[in-house]
XYZ file of C-alpha atoms in Angstrom:
474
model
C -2.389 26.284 -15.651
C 0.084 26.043 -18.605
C 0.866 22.740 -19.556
C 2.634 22.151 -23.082
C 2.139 25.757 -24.485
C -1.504 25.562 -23.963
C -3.183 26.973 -21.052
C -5.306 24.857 -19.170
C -8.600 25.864 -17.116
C -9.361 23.459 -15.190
C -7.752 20.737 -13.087
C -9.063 17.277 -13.205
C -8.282 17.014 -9.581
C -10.641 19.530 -8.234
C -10.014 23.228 -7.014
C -8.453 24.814 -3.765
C -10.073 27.779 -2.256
C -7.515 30.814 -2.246
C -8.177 33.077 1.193
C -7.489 37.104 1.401
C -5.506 36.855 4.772
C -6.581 40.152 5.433
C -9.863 39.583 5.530
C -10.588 35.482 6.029
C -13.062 35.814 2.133
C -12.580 33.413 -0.552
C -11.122 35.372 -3.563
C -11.890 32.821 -6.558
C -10.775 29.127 -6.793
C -7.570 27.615 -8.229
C -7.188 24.041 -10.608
C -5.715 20.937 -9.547
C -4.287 18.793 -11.316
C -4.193 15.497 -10.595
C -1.125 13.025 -11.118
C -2.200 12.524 -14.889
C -2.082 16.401 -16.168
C 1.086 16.377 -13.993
C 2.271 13.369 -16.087
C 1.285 15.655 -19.295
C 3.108 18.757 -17.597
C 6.699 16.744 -16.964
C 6.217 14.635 -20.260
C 6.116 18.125 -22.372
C 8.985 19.305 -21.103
C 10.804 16.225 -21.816
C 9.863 16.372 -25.496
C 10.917 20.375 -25.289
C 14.317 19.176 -23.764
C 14.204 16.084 -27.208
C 13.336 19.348 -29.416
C 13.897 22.934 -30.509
C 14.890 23.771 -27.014
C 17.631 21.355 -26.205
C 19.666 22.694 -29.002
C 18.713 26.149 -28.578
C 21.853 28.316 -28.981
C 22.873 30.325 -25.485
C 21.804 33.885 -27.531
C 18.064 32.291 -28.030
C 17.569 31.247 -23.666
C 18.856 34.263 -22.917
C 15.881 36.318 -25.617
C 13.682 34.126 -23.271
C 14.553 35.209 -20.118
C 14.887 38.856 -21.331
C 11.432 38.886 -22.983
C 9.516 37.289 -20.036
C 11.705 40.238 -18.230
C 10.298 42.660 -19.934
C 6.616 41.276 -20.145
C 6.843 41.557 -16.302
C 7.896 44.913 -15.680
C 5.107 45.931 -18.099
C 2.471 44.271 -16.156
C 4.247 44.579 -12.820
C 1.741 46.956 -10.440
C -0.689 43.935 -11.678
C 1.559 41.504 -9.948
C 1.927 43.279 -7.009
C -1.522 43.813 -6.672
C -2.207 39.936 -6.807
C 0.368 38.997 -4.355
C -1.064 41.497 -2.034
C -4.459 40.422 -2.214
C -3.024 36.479 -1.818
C -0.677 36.985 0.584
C -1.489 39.780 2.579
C 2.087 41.364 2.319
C 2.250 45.508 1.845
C 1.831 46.288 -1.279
C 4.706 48.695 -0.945
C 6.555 45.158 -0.339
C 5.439 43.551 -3.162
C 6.205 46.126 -5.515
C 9.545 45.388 -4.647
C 9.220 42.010 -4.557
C 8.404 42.428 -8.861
C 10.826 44.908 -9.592
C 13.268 42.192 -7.661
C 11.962 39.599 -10.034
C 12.481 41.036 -13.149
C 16.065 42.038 -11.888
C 16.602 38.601 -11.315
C 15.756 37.088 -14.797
C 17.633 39.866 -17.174
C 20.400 39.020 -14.242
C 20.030 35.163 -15.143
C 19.866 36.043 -18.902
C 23.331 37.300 -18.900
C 24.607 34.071 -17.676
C 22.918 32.310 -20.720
C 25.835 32.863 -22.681
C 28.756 32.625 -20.360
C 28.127 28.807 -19.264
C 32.161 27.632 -20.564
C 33.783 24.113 -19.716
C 37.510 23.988 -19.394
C 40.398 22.530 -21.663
C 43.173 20.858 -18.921
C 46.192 18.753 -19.258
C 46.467 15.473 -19.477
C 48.988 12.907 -20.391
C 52.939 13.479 -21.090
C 54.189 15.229 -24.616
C 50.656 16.490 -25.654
C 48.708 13.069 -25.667
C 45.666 13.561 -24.970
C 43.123 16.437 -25.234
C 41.140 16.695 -22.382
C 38.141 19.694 -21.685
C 34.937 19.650 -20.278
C 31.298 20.131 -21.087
C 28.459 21.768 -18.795
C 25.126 20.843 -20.474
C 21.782 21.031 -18.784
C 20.248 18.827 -16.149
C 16.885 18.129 -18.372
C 13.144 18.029 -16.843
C 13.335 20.465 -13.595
C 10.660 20.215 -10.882
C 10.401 22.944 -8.913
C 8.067 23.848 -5.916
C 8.154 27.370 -4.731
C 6.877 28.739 -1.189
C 3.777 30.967 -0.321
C 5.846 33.975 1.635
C 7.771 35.334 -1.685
C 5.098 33.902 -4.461
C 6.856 36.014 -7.806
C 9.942 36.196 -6.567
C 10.398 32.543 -5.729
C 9.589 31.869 -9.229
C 12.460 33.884 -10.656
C 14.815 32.035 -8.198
C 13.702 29.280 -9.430
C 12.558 29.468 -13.386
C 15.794 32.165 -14.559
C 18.654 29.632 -13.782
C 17.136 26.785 -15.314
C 16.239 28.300 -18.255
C 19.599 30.137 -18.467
C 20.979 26.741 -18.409
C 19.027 25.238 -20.774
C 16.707 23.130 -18.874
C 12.954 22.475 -19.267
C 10.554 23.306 -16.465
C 7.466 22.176 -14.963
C 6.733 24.218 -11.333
C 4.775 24.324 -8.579
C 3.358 26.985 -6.949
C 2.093 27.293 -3.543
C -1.388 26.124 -2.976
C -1.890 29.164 -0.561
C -0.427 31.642 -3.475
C -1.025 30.497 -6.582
C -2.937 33.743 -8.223
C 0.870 35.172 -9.293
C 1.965 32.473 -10.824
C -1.790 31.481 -12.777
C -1.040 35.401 -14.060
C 2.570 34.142 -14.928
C 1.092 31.300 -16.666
C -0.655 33.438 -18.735
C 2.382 35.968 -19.657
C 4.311 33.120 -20.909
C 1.960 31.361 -22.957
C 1.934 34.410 -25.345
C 5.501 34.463 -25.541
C 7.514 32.629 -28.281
C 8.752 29.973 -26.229
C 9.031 26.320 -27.753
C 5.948 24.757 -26.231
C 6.807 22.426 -23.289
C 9.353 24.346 -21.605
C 7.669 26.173 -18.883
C 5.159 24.192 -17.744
C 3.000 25.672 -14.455
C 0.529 23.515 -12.317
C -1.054 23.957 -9.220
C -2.261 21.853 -6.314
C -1.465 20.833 -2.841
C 1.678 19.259 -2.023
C 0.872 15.649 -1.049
C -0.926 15.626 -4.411
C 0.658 17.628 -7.231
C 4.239 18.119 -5.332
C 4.689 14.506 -4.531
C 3.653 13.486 -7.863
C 6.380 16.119 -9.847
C 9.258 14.524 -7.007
C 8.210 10.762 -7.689
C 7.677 10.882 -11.692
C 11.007 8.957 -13.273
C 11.753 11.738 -16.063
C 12.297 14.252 -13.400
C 15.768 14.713 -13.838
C 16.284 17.692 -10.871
C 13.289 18.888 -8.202
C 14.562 22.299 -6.576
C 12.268 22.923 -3.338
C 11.716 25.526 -1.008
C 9.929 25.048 1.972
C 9.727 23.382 5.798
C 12.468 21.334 6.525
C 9.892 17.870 7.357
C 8.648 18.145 3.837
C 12.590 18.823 2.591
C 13.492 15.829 4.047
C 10.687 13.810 2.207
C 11.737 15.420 -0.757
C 15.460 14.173 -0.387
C 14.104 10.811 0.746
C 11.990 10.427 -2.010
C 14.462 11.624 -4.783
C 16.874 9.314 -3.967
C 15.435 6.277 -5.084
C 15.949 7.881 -8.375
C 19.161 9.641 -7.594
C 17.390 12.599 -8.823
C 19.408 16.185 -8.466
C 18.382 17.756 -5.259
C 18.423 21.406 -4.395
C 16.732 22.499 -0.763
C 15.952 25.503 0.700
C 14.516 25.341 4.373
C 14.500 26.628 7.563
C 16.105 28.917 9.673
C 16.631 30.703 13.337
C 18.899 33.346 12.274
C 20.993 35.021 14.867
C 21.569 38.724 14.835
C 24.808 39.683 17.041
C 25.557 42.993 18.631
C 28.445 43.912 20.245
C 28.699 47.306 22.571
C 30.988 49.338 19.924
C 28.027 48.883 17.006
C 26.139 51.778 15.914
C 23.309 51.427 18.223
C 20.609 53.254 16.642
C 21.623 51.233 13.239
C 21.521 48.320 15.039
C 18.686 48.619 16.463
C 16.598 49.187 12.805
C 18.615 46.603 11.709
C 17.058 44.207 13.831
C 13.724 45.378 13.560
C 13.488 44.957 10.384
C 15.183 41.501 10.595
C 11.949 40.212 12.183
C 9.244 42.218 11.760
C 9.566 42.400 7.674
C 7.176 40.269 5.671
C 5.643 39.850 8.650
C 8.559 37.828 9.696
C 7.437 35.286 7.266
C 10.789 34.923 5.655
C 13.554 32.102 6.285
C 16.280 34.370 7.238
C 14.237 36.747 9.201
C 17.032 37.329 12.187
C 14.449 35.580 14.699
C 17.283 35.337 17.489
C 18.731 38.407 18.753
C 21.756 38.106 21.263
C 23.664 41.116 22.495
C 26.401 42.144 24.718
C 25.051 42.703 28.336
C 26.448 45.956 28.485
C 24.164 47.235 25.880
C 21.064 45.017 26.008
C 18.864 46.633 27.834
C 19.271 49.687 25.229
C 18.624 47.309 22.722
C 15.662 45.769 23.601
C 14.398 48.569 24.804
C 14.551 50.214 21.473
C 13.388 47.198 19.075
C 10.548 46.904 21.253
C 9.626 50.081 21.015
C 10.195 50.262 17.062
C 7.589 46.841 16.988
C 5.034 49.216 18.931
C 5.371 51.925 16.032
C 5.147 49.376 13.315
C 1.531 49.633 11.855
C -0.465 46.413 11.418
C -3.467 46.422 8.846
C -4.573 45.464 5.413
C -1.623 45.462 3.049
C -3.499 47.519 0.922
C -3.789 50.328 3.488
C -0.007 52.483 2.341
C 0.422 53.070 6.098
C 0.624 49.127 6.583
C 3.824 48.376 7.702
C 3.255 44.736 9.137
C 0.597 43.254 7.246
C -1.804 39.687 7.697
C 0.205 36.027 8.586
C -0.699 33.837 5.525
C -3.730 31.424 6.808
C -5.748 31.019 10.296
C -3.682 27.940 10.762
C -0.505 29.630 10.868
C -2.103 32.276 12.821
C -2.787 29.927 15.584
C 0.772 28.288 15.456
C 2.136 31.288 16.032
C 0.462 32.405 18.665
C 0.562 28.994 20.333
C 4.342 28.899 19.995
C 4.542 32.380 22.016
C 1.708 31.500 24.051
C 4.025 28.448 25.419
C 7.117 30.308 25.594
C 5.652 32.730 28.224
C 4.250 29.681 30.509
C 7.894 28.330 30.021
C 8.889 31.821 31.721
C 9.999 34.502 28.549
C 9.113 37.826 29.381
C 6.872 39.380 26.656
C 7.519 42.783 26.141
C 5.208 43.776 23.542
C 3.421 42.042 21.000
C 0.683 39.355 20.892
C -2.558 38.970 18.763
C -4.109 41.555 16.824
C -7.986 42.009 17.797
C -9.889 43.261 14.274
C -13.364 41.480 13.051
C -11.916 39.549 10.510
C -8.030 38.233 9.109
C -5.085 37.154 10.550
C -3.151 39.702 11.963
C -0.082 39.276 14.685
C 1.522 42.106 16.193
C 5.409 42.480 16.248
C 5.855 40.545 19.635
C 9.268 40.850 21.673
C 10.126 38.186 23.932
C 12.984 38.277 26.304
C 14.218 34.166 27.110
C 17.585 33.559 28.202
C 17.582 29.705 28.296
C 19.538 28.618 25.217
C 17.220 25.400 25.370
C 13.977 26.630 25.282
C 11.474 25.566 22.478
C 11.416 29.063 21.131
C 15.146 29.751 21.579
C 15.438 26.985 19.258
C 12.505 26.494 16.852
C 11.202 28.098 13.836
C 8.102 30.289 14.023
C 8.219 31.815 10.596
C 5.978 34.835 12.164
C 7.052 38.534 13.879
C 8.337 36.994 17.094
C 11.650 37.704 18.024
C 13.576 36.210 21.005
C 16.431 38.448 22.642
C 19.165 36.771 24.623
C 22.392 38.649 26.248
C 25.915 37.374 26.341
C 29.287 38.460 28.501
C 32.334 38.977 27.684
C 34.572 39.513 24.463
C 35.096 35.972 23.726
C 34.115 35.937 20.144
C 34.567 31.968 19.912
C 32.020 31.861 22.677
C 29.779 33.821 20.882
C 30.038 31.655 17.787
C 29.343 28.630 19.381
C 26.236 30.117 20.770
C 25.823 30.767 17.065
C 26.524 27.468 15.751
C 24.547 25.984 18.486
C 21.273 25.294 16.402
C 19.773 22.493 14.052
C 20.053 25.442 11.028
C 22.462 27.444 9.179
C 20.822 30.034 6.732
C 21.759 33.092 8.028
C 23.832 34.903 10.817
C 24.368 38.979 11.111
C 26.916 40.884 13.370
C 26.841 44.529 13.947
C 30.463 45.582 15.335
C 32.918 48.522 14.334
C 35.881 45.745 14.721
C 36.595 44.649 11.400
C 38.834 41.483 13.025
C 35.745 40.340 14.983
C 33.674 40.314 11.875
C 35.992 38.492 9.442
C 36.208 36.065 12.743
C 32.782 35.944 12.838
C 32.350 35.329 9.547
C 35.386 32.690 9.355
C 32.993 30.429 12.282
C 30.004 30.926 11.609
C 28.145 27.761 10.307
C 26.022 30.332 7.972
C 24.870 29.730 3.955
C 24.961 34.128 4.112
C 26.847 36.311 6.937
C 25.875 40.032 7.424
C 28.195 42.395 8.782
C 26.290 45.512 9.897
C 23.115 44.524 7.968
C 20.840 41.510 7.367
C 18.377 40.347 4.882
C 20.365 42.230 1.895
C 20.849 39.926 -1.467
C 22.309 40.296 -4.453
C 21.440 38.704 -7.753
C 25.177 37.710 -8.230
C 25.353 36.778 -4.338
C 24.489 32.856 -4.229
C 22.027 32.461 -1.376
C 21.792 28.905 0.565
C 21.929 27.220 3.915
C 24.363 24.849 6.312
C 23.194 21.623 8.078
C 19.301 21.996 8.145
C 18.651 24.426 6.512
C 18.736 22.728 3.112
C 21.803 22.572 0.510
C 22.479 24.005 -2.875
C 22.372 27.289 -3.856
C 20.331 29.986 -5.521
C 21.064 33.103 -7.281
C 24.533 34.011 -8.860
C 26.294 31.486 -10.707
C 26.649 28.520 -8.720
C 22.319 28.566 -9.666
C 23.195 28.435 -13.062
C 25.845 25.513 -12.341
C 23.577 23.509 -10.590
C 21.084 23.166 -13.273
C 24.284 21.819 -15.541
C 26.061 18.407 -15.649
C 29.630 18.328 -15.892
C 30.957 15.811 -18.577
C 34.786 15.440 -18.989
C 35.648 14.311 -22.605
C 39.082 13.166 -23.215
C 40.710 12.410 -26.439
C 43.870 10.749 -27.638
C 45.800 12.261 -30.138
């Protein structure tokens, strides 16, 4: 771990197991800590924050976030190799997940120096001088998921430190080998000790411990929506900053004038990559019933063609689901759904010796009720409903009919219907003609749900600043 500059070997708390998910092994062990290193971790960065780094000047956190940018992209197949091996993605995957990392802090760097306040009026005949100031939050804890291990912590880390903040974060306990690696790359960079701090642990015991301690000034989380809602709970009694990431069941819509064949990818692809293990994955899928059986027809038959294996097989399209416990939630979830009466049309458990593999399942349920119309399953299950008509407001309230609001695609050649679409949907990101697509520069975030806040593009930067209005009479 990396607590205060130094790195740390063990965690007084114990060690956590990390599992290949492709093949069920232990790979090696991971620290930790326990609530008093954590106390060490958060402490540090408040002295950083009391020190050289809370008067850095913008030119010095942006030399930061360029250097660890470069230290990455010099040791990226290394990274990609270890979130393979953790997470079971495709390595193909991965090695875009790094090169979308580093992208992401020399994006963040350039926002180091373009953090302004605002002079305003105030007062008759020239009074008063009134402007504002946007100066960092302070000690940041942030606790990043297991499905996107290095890219999470670029989301997370590049803002803050563009900002100016201090850092201590969190890592997955299912995913922790990337970021122990990270650990390592910063410590022999010249960065005022204190500022990133790195622990690991589970999240009753390391997590809970970051959100309760009173010189947390911010916690940004990513995760399930039940341990969101602790978060926010818990945070308050502080009035600590809150930024939340969660859930989704993101609906992909396709009207009978959309390129077909496009569309058709499209939604493949919405589902079925990462394994599906992503919070916008377009999960839902309702169409027009004048073109859904050709729809179906063809995204089931692209999840036949999808390869399943070891992510370290370059054929592997569709690669391992992260532990045998979420194995066996996702198959009970689909296992339910067809007693409830969905219509499977391909898909289902992968039979191999050892891992935990799940094919690209297509399920065909109707009932705008049912559990698995309406439920997260944060695997490669997709659930295809049709629609009548051309009553786009119907179509959004279908849309808007759900607990979440992270994402919501429409593939259409009718540019009015998309704006529309886009107008009313309840959606932190709309697609038109596409889905899962970002942008560094793009901020990224959810509706009701599915969390609030914002990551990537400048309102990330923003939200790791306070805004002080300073007036003065003349």
């Amino acid at each position: 771990m990396l607590i205060d500059g130094s790195l740390v070997p063990e965690g007084r708390g114990g060690e956590i197991a990390s599992i290949d998910p492709a093949t069920g092994q232990v790979i090696t062990t991971i620290p930790e800590a326990d609530h008093l290193q954590v106390d060490e971790a958060v402490r540090a960065a408040a002295t950083a924050m009391l020190g050289r780094w809370g008067s850095a000047r913008a030119e010095e956190r942006a030399r930061v976030l360029f250097d660890i940018a470069d230290r990455l992209d010099a040791d990226a197949h290394s990274f990609a190799l270890l979130d393979t091996l953790d997470n079971g993605k495709p390595l193909t995957t991965a090695t875009e997940d790094i090169a979308a990392a580093i992208e992401t802090f020399r994006y963040m760097a350039g926002w180091a120096t373009k953090i302004n306040g605002r002079t305003m009026s105030m007062g008759e005949n020239g009074a008063f001088h009134a402007y504002t100031l946007r100066q960092p939050s302070g000690v940041v804890g942030q606790i990043i998921p297991w499905n996107f291990p290095i890219v999470s912590i670029a989301w997370k880390l590049a803002p803050a430190l563009a900002a100016g903040c201090a850092v201590v974060l969190k890592p997955a306990e299912l995913t922790s080998l990337s970021a122990l690696r990270f650990a390592a790359l910063v410590a022999g960079l010249d960065i005022p000790p204190g500022v990133i701090n790195i622990v690991t642990g589970t999240g009753p015991g390391v997590g809970a411990a970051l959100v309760e301690h009173p010189l947390v000034d911010r916690v940004s989380f990513t995760g399930s929506g039940v341990t969101g809602r602790w978060v926010a709970q818990t945070a308050a009694a502080t009035m600590k900053r809150v930024t939340l990431e969660l859930g989704g069941k993101s609906p992909v819509v396709v009207f009978p004038d959309a390129d077909l064949d496009h569309a058709i990818e499209s939604a493949a692809n919405a589902i079925f990559f990462n394994q599906g293990e992503v919070c916008t994955a377009g999960s839902r899928l309702l169409v027009h019933r004048d073109v859904f059986d050709a729809v179906i027809d063809g995204v089931a038959e692209r999840a036949k063609r999808l390869s399943v294996g070891d992510g370290f097989d370059p054929e592997t399209e569709v690669g391992p689901l992260i532990s045998e416990a979420h194995l066996g939630r996702v198959s009970h979830a689909v296992e339910a759904a067809i007693r409830d009466g969905a219509e499977l049309l391909c898909g289902g458990p992968v039979k191999r010796d050892s891992g935990f593999f799940y094919g690209p399942t297509v399920l065909v349920e109707n009932r705008r009720d049912a559990k698995v119309s309406r439920e997260e399953i944060f695997g490669p299950v997709l659930v295809a409903q049709s629609f009548d008509g051309d009553d786009l407001q119907a179509v959004i309230d279908d849309v808007n009919d759900t607990l979440y609001g992270l994402g919501a695609s429409i593939f259409t050649r009718d540019i009015t219907r998309a704006h529309r679409f886009a107008i009313g949907a309840k959606s932190g990101t709309v697609w038109v003609n596409t889905h899962l697509d970002h942008g560094q520069d793009v901020p990224f975030g959810g509706y009701k749900q599915s969390g609030y806040g914002r990551e990537l593009g400048e309102e990330a930067v923003l939200s790791y600043t306070e805004l002080k209005s300073v007036k003065v009479r003349l």
